[in-house]
Amino acid sequence: MLAAVHHLNLAHGRAVQALRAQHPDLRVGTVISLQPVRPSSDSAADHRAAERFDAMWNGACLDPLIKGIYPPSLASDFDALVADGDFATIRQAIDYLGINYYSPMYIRQSPESLLGAWFGAAPVGTRFTAMGWPVDAGGLTEELIKLRDRYDNPEIYVTENGACYDDRLAPNGVVLDNDRIAYLRDHISAVRDALAAGVKLRGYFVWSLLDNFEWVEGYSRRFGLIYVDFKSLKRMPKASYHWFADFIRNNQGRK
């Protein structure tokens, strides 16, 4: 796993070099899935596990890219993989950073796992999507402000944000996905909080326009603003589609 992460970082650096060698005027960036990492309990062991998991999940790509180092708590893990000149290759200037955000993670100590940390229980009362992911819009503000403070406030796009729910198509062709509307409303509010805090956020994209093929889940999960009948391929806008369209129309020109 560590070798895969390091070589992915190297591949990104070399790709940026190759792009700029051919087209120096390109705006080049990258996209990383980021999630706040929180301890699953108040124990010191879970706090240490969460810090280490955060360093791996969120820091192992960002720190080499922007700072030219691996997070200090992981540096010894990567030592044997890093050759002379690797960090210079990885640390290419980018014009923007894209982040995909869906939920925070709750982590517990797990001695049997590679990092000594693994997924634990969320707090009692936490709401979840149909994927079993915690719903917490505040985590998006938290992550954007962390990027502002830890990485010198880069230009940012939220390139994915959305939720999977068990949408039901009514006989009249209507999909009332009110949970998704609430999710989007809260997360757009979280984006506004980050903007007010000085985060250089340049754009926000909902995932996804259409119900899609969702990795190992196949066609069993629905993230779209538009309902897709996967047999006929007929497409029907959900309530969230109309809500988002109205939101955009009513906020044109608003900063």
mmCIF file of C-alpha atoms in Angstrom:
data_model
loop_
_atom_site.group_PDB
_atom_site.id
_atom_site.type_symbol
_atom_site.label_atom_id
_atom_site.label_comp_id
_atom_site.label_asym_id
_atom_site.label_seq_id
_atom_site.Cartn_x
_atom_site.Cartn_y
_atom_site.Cartn_z
ATOM 1 C CA MET A 1 0.000 0.000 0.000
ATOM 2 C CA LEU A 2 2.767 2.448 0.935
ATOM 3 C CA ALA A 3 4.607 1.762 -2.319
ATOM 4 C CA ALA A 4 1.388 2.330 -4.275
ATOM 5 C CA VAL A 5 0.822 5.694 -2.560
ATOM 6 C CA HIS A 6 4.395 6.827 -3.165
ATOM 7 C CA HIS A 7 4.384 5.830 -6.817
ATOM 8 C CA LEU A 8 1.002 7.505 -7.306
ATOM 9 C CA ASN A 9 2.521 10.710 -5.925
ATOM 10 C CA LEU A 10 5.499 10.354 -8.271
ATOM 11 C CA ALA A 11 3.214 9.675 -11.229
ATOM 12 C CA HIS A 12 1.275 12.844 -10.513
ATOM 13 C CA GLY A 13 4.448 14.925 -10.347
ATOM 14 C CA ARG A 14 5.737 13.530 -13.636
ATOM 15 C CA ALA A 15 2.355 14.038 -15.299
ATOM 16 C CA VAL A 16 2.334 17.720 -14.288
ATOM 17 C CA GLN A 17 5.864 18.099 -15.647
ATOM 18 C CA ALA A 18 4.869 16.483 -18.942
ATOM 19 C CA LEU A 19 1.741 18.609 -19.325
ATOM 20 C CA ARG A 20 3.569 21.851 -18.658
ATOM 21 C CA ALA A 21 6.410 20.886 -20.984
ATOM 22 C CA GLN A 22 3.891 20.669 -23.825
ATOM 23 C CA HIS A 23 1.485 23.434 -22.749
ATOM 24 C CA PRO A 24 3.060 25.905 -20.296
ATOM 25 C CA ASP A 25 -0.139 27.962 -20.076
ATOM 26 C CA LEU A 26 -2.369 25.122 -18.827
ATOM 27 C CA ARG A 27 -4.110 25.456 -15.484
ATOM 28 C CA VAL A 28 -3.232 22.189 -13.798
ATOM 29 C CA GLY A 29 -4.527 20.753 -10.557
ATOM 30 C CA THR A 30 -5.400 17.495 -8.879
ATOM 31 C CA VAL A 31 -8.335 16.051 -6.960
ATOM 32 C CA ILE A 32 -8.098 14.199 -3.638
ATOM 33 C CA SER A 33 -10.838 12.650 -1.511
ATOM 34 C CA LEU A 34 -10.567 14.181 1.947
ATOM 35 C CA GLN A 35 -12.430 13.378 5.150
ATOM 36 C CA PRO A 36 -12.049 14.704 8.682
ATOM 37 C CA VAL A 37 -10.793 11.921 10.944
ATOM 38 C CA ARG A 38 -12.199 11.821 14.457
ATOM 39 C CA PRO A 39 -11.530 9.388 17.313
ATOM 40 C CA SER A 40 -14.288 6.885 17.934
ATOM 41 C CA SER A 41 -14.018 7.438 21.699
ATOM 42 C CA ASP A 42 -12.330 9.772 24.175
ATOM 43 C CA SER A 43 -9.558 7.268 24.910
ATOM 44 C CA ALA A 44 -5.942 8.327 24.338
ATOM 45 C CA ALA A 45 -5.424 5.220 22.192
ATOM 46 C CA ASP A 46 -8.249 6.174 19.836
ATOM 47 C CA HIS A 47 -6.957 9.754 19.621
ATOM 48 C CA ARG A 48 -3.512 8.475 18.613
ATOM 49 C CA ALA A 49 -5.092 6.095 16.100
ATOM 50 C CA ALA A 50 -7.155 8.915 14.570
ATOM 51 C CA GLU A 51 -4.072 11.143 14.210
ATOM 52 C CA ARG A 52 -2.166 8.371 12.428
ATOM 53 C CA PHE A 53 -5.129 7.536 10.184
ATOM 54 C CA ASP A 54 -5.544 11.214 9.297
ATOM 55 C CA ALA A 55 -1.875 11.423 8.359
ATOM 56 C CA MET A 56 -2.286 8.486 5.994
ATOM 57 C CA TRP A 57 -5.745 9.188 4.561
ATOM 58 C CA ASN A 58 -5.462 12.949 4.157
ATOM 59 C CA GLY A 59 -1.786 13.800 4.486
ATOM 60 C CA ALA A 60 0.105 11.157 2.507
ATOM 61 C CA CYS A 61 -0.784 12.807 -0.811
ATOM 62 C CA LEU A 62 -1.226 16.439 0.250
ATOM 63 C CA ASP A 63 1.968 16.856 2.282
ATOM 64 C CA PRO A 64 4.379 15.629 -0.432
ATOM 65 C CA LEU A 65 2.535 17.634 -3.083
ATOM 66 C CA ILE A 66 2.452 20.939 -1.212
ATOM 67 C CA LYS A 67 5.191 20.674 1.442
ATOM 68 C CA GLY A 68 7.611 18.212 -0.131
ATOM 69 C CA ILE A 69 7.558 15.814 2.843
ATOM 70 C CA TYR A 70 5.498 12.965 4.221
ATOM 71 C CA PRO A 71 3.625 13.676 7.469
ATOM 72 C CA PRO A 72 6.126 13.331 10.352
ATOM 73 C CA SER A 73 4.191 10.468 11.941
ATOM 74 C CA LEU A 74 4.535 8.482 8.685
ATOM 75 C CA ALA A 75 7.997 9.547 7.557
ATOM 76 C CA SER A 76 9.743 6.397 8.824
ATOM 77 C CA ASP A 77 7.148 4.200 7.088
ATOM 78 C CA PHE A 78 8.042 5.761 3.725
ATOM 79 C CA ASP A 79 11.811 6.095 4.232
ATOM 80 C CA ALA A 80 12.740 2.939 2.337
ATOM 81 C CA LEU A 81 10.635 4.011 -0.669
ATOM 82 C CA VAL A 82 11.888 7.571 -1.143
ATOM 83 C CA ALA A 83 14.822 7.985 -3.539
ATOM 84 C CA ASP A 84 16.915 11.123 -4.027
ATOM 85 C CA GLY A 85 14.965 13.680 -6.003
ATOM 86 C CA ASP A 86 11.546 12.101 -5.415
ATOM 87 C CA PHE A 87 10.143 14.991 -3.414
ATOM 88 C CA ALA A 88 11.350 17.491 -5.994
ATOM 89 C CA THR A 89 9.433 15.500 -8.605
ATOM 90 C CA ILE A 90 6.291 15.229 -6.490
ATOM 91 C CA ARG A 91 6.236 18.845 -5.326
ATOM 92 C CA GLN A 92 5.002 20.461 -8.527
ATOM 93 C CA ALA A 93 3.204 23.784 -8.296
ATOM 94 C CA ILE A 94 -0.504 23.388 -9.014
ATOM 95 C CA ASP A 95 -3.054 26.058 -9.886
ATOM 96 C CA TYR A 96 -5.882 24.581 -7.854
ATOM 97 C CA LEU A 97 -6.774 21.702 -5.554
ATOM 98 C CA GLY A 98 -9.982 19.734 -6.012
ATOM 99 C CA ILE A 99 -11.498 17.889 -3.067
ATOM 100 C CA ASN A 100 -14.207 15.257 -2.921
ATOM 101 C CA TYR A 101 -16.099 15.357 0.363
ATOM 102 C CA TYR A 102 -18.892 13.116 1.613
ATOM 103 C CA SER A 103 -18.503 12.504 5.348
ATOM 104 C CA PRO A 104 -16.205 12.408 8.364
ATOM 105 C CA MET A 105 -14.649 9.157 9.584
ATOM 106 C CA TYR A 106 -14.573 7.785 13.125
ATOM 107 C CA ILE A 107 -11.464 5.782 13.942
ATOM 108 C CA ARG A 108 -10.486 3.399 16.742
ATOM 109 C CA GLN A 109 -7.275 1.732 17.777
ATOM 110 C CA SER A 110 -6.826 -1.560 15.904
ATOM 111 C CA PRO A 111 -3.497 -3.313 16.603
ATOM 112 C CA GLU A 112 -4.134 -5.930 13.901
ATOM 113 C CA SER A 113 -4.359 -3.360 11.082
ATOM 114 C CA LEU A 114 -1.455 -1.921 9.084
ATOM 115 C CA LEU A 115 -1.697 1.516 10.670
ATOM 116 C CA GLY A 116 -2.833 0.343 14.083
ATOM 117 C CA ALA A 117 -6.115 2.115 13.348
ATOM 118 C CA TRP A 118 -9.401 1.245 11.680
ATOM 119 C CA PHE A 119 -13.020 2.351 11.380
ATOM 120 C CA GLY A 120 -14.997 2.589 14.604
ATOM 121 C CA ALA A 121 -18.477 3.600 15.708
ATOM 122 C CA ALA A 122 -19.929 7.037 15.030
ATOM 123 C CA PRO A 123 -21.520 8.975 17.908
ATOM 124 C CA VAL A 124 -24.999 7.977 19.007
ATOM 125 C CA GLY A 125 -27.633 9.916 17.086
ATOM 126 C CA THR A 126 -25.541 10.297 13.917
ATOM 127 C CA ARG A 127 -27.556 10.246 10.692
ATOM 128 C CA PHE A 128 -26.337 8.073 7.811
ATOM 129 C CA THR A 129 -26.813 7.867 4.060
ATOM 130 C CA ALA A 130 -27.799 4.632 2.342
ATOM 131 C CA MET A 131 -24.070 3.917 1.955
ATOM 132 C CA GLY A 132 -23.729 3.950 5.749
ATOM 133 C CA TRP A 133 -21.730 7.195 5.651
ATOM 134 C CA PRO A 134 -22.214 9.700 8.499
ATOM 135 C CA VAL A 135 -23.948 12.954 7.553
ATOM 136 C CA ASP A 136 -22.096 15.982 8.909
ATOM 137 C CA ALA A 137 -21.953 19.159 6.832
ATOM 138 C CA GLY A 138 -19.721 20.789 9.414
ATOM 139 C CA GLY A 139 -17.000 18.375 8.370
ATOM 140 C CA LEU A 140 -16.824 20.080 4.982
ATOM 141 C CA THR A 141 -16.224 23.493 6.565
ATOM 142 C CA GLU A 142 -13.691 21.879 8.892
ATOM 143 C CA GLU A 143 -11.760 20.322 6.007
ATOM 144 C CA LEU A 144 -11.765 23.503 3.902
ATOM 145 C CA ILE A 145 -10.475 25.603 6.803
ATOM 146 C CA LYS A 146 -7.804 22.999 7.517
ATOM 147 C CA LEU A 147 -6.611 23.364 3.913
ATOM 148 C CA ARG A 148 -6.535 27.148 4.390
ATOM 149 C CA ASP A 149 -4.422 26.895 7.534
ATOM 150 C CA ARG A 150 -2.214 23.888 6.835
ATOM 151 C CA TYR A 151 -1.479 24.407 3.139
ATOM 152 C CA ASP A 152 -1.311 28.187 2.680
ATOM 153 C CA ASN A 153 -4.883 28.672 1.462
ATOM 154 C CA PRO A 154 -4.764 27.191 -2.060
ATOM 155 C CA GLU A 155 -7.454 27.772 -4.671
ATOM 156 C CA ILE A 156 -10.016 25.034 -4.107
ATOM 157 C CA TYR A 157 -12.884 23.414 -5.954
ATOM 158 C CA VAL A 158 -15.276 21.016 -4.231
ATOM 159 C CA THR A 159 -15.326 18.587 -7.139
ATOM 160 C CA GLU A 160 -17.688 16.039 -5.569
ATOM 161 C CA ASN A 161 -20.269 16.371 -2.826
ATOM 162 C CA GLY A 162 -23.536 14.491 -2.549
ATOM 163 C CA ALA A 163 -25.375 11.596 -0.973
ATOM 164 C CA CYS A 164 -26.775 8.176 -1.789
ATOM 165 C CA TYR A 165 -30.306 7.405 -0.644
ATOM 166 C CA ASP A 166 -32.792 4.640 -1.449
ATOM 167 C CA ASP A 167 -34.799 6.659 -3.942
ATOM 168 C CA ARG A 168 -38.260 5.404 -4.873
ATOM 169 C CA LEU A 169 -39.930 6.210 -8.168
ATOM 170 C CA ALA A 170 -43.620 6.907 -7.610
ATOM 171 C CA PRO A 171 -46.220 5.751 -10.195
ATOM 172 C CA ASN A 172 -46.570 9.362 -11.335
ATOM 173 C CA GLY A 173 -42.839 9.524 -12.151
ATOM 174 C CA VAL A 174 -41.898 11.663 -9.142
ATOM 175 C CA VAL A 175 -38.915 10.962 -6.854
ATOM 176 C CA LEU A 176 -39.219 12.841 -3.568
ATOM 177 C CA ASP A 177 -35.617 12.660 -2.332
ATOM 178 C CA ASN A 178 -36.021 15.104 0.526
ATOM 179 C CA ASP A 179 -33.061 13.643 2.444
ATOM 180 C CA ARG A 180 -30.780 14.528 -0.468
ATOM 181 C CA ILE A 181 -32.188 18.065 -0.611
ATOM 182 C CA ALA A 182 -31.477 18.491 3.114
ATOM 183 C CA TYR A 183 -27.959 17.110 2.630
ATOM 184 C CA LEU A 184 -27.190 19.512 -0.220
ATOM 185 C CA ARG A 185 -28.754 22.508 1.522
ATOM 186 C CA ASP A 186 -26.633 21.906 4.645
ATOM 187 C CA HIS A 187 -23.413 21.328 2.720
ATOM 188 C CA ILE A 188 -23.865 24.408 0.551
ATOM 189 C CA SER A 189 -24.371 26.362 3.771
ATOM 190 C CA ALA A 190 -21.113 24.814 5.026
ATOM 191 C CA VAL A 191 -19.389 26.030 1.849
ATOM 192 C CA ARG A 192 -20.660 29.548 2.534
ATOM 193 C CA ASP A 193 -19.231 29.365 6.051
ATOM 194 C CA ALA A 194 -15.834 28.446 4.581
ATOM 195 C CA LEU A 195 -16.014 31.326 2.103
ATOM 196 C CA ALA A 196 -16.813 33.708 4.938
ATOM 197 C CA ALA A 197 -13.728 32.376 6.736
ATOM 198 C CA GLY A 198 -11.485 33.341 3.835
ATOM 199 C CA VAL A 199 -11.138 29.991 2.086
ATOM 200 C CA LYS A 200 -10.317 30.507 -1.619
ATOM 201 C CA LEU A 201 -13.153 28.352 -2.870
ATOM 202 C CA ARG A 202 -13.715 28.779 -6.607
ATOM 203 C CA GLY A 203 -16.448 26.234 -7.345
ATOM 204 C CA TYR A 204 -18.778 23.535 -6.016
ATOM 205 C CA PHE A 205 -20.018 20.483 -7.923
ATOM 206 C CA VAL A 206 -22.754 18.067 -6.869
ATOM 207 C CA TRP A 207 -22.191 14.348 -7.279
ATOM 208 C CA SER A 208 -23.940 13.305 -9.310
ATOM 209 C CA LEU A 209 -26.091 14.544 -12.168
ATOM 210 C CA LEU A 210 -27.263 10.995 -12.977
ATOM 211 C CA ASP A 211 -27.617 7.770 -11.041
ATOM 212 C CA ASN A 212 -24.438 5.935 -11.938
ATOM 213 C CA PHE A 213 -22.469 2.697 -11.798
ATOM 214 C CA GLU A 214 -21.091 2.936 -8.266
ATOM 215 C CA TRP A 215 -17.921 0.832 -8.153
ATOM 216 C CA VAL A 216 -18.427 -2.489 -6.328
ATOM 217 C CA GLU A 217 -22.038 -1.504 -5.560
ATOM 218 C CA GLY A 218 -22.880 -1.582 -9.271
ATOM 219 C CA TYR A 219 -26.302 -0.134 -10.077
ATOM 220 C CA SER A 220 -27.690 -0.743 -6.585
ATOM 221 C CA ARG A 221 -26.860 2.740 -5.243
ATOM 222 C CA ARG A 222 -28.217 6.087 -6.373
ATOM 223 C CA PHE A 223 -26.360 9.394 -6.037
ATOM 224 C CA GLY A 224 -27.986 11.306 -8.902
ATOM 225 C CA LEU A 225 -30.171 14.356 -9.134
ATOM 226 C CA ILE A 226 -31.778 12.508 -12.049
ATOM 227 C CA TYR A 227 -33.321 9.065 -11.615
ATOM 228 C CA VAL A 228 -32.201 6.498 -14.192
ATOM 229 C CA ASP A 229 -34.252 3.404 -15.001
ATOM 230 C CA PHE A 230 -31.321 1.077 -15.636
ATOM 231 C CA LYS A 231 -33.414 -1.257 -17.802
ATOM 232 C CA SER A 232 -34.977 1.289 -20.157
ATOM 233 C CA LEU A 233 -32.374 4.062 -19.506
ATOM 234 C CA LYS A 234 -35.252 6.514 -19.118
ATOM 235 C CA ARG A 235 -34.216 9.571 -17.082
ATOM 236 C CA MET A 236 -36.491 11.426 -14.668
ATOM 237 C CA PRO A 237 -35.411 14.509 -12.690
ATOM 238 C CA LYS A 238 -35.813 14.052 -8.942
ATOM 239 C CA ALA A 239 -37.078 16.674 -6.510
ATOM 240 C CA SER A 240 -33.431 17.473 -5.709
ATOM 241 C CA TYR A 241 -32.819 18.321 -9.375
ATOM 242 C CA HIS A 242 -35.572 20.953 -9.325
ATOM 243 C CA TRP A 243 -34.429 22.245 -5.917
ATOM 244 C CA PHE A 244 -30.831 22.662 -7.129
ATOM 245 C CA ALA A 245 -31.926 24.318 -10.375
ATOM 246 C CA ASP A 246 -34.016 26.814 -8.385
ATOM 247 C CA PHE A 247 -31.105 27.406 -6.018
ATOM 248 C CA ILE A 248 -28.777 28.249 -8.914
ATOM 249 C CA ARG A 249 -31.351 30.548 -10.572
ATOM 250 C CA ASN A 250 -32.037 32.392 -7.342
ATOM 251 C CA ASN A 251 -28.365 32.868 -6.475
ATOM 252 C CA GLN A 252 -26.948 34.029 -9.798
ATOM 253 C CA GLY A 253 -24.364 36.709 -9.207
ATOM 254 C CA ARG A 254 -24.294 36.117 -5.441
ATOM 255 C CA LYS A 255 -20.810 35.744 -3.978
#
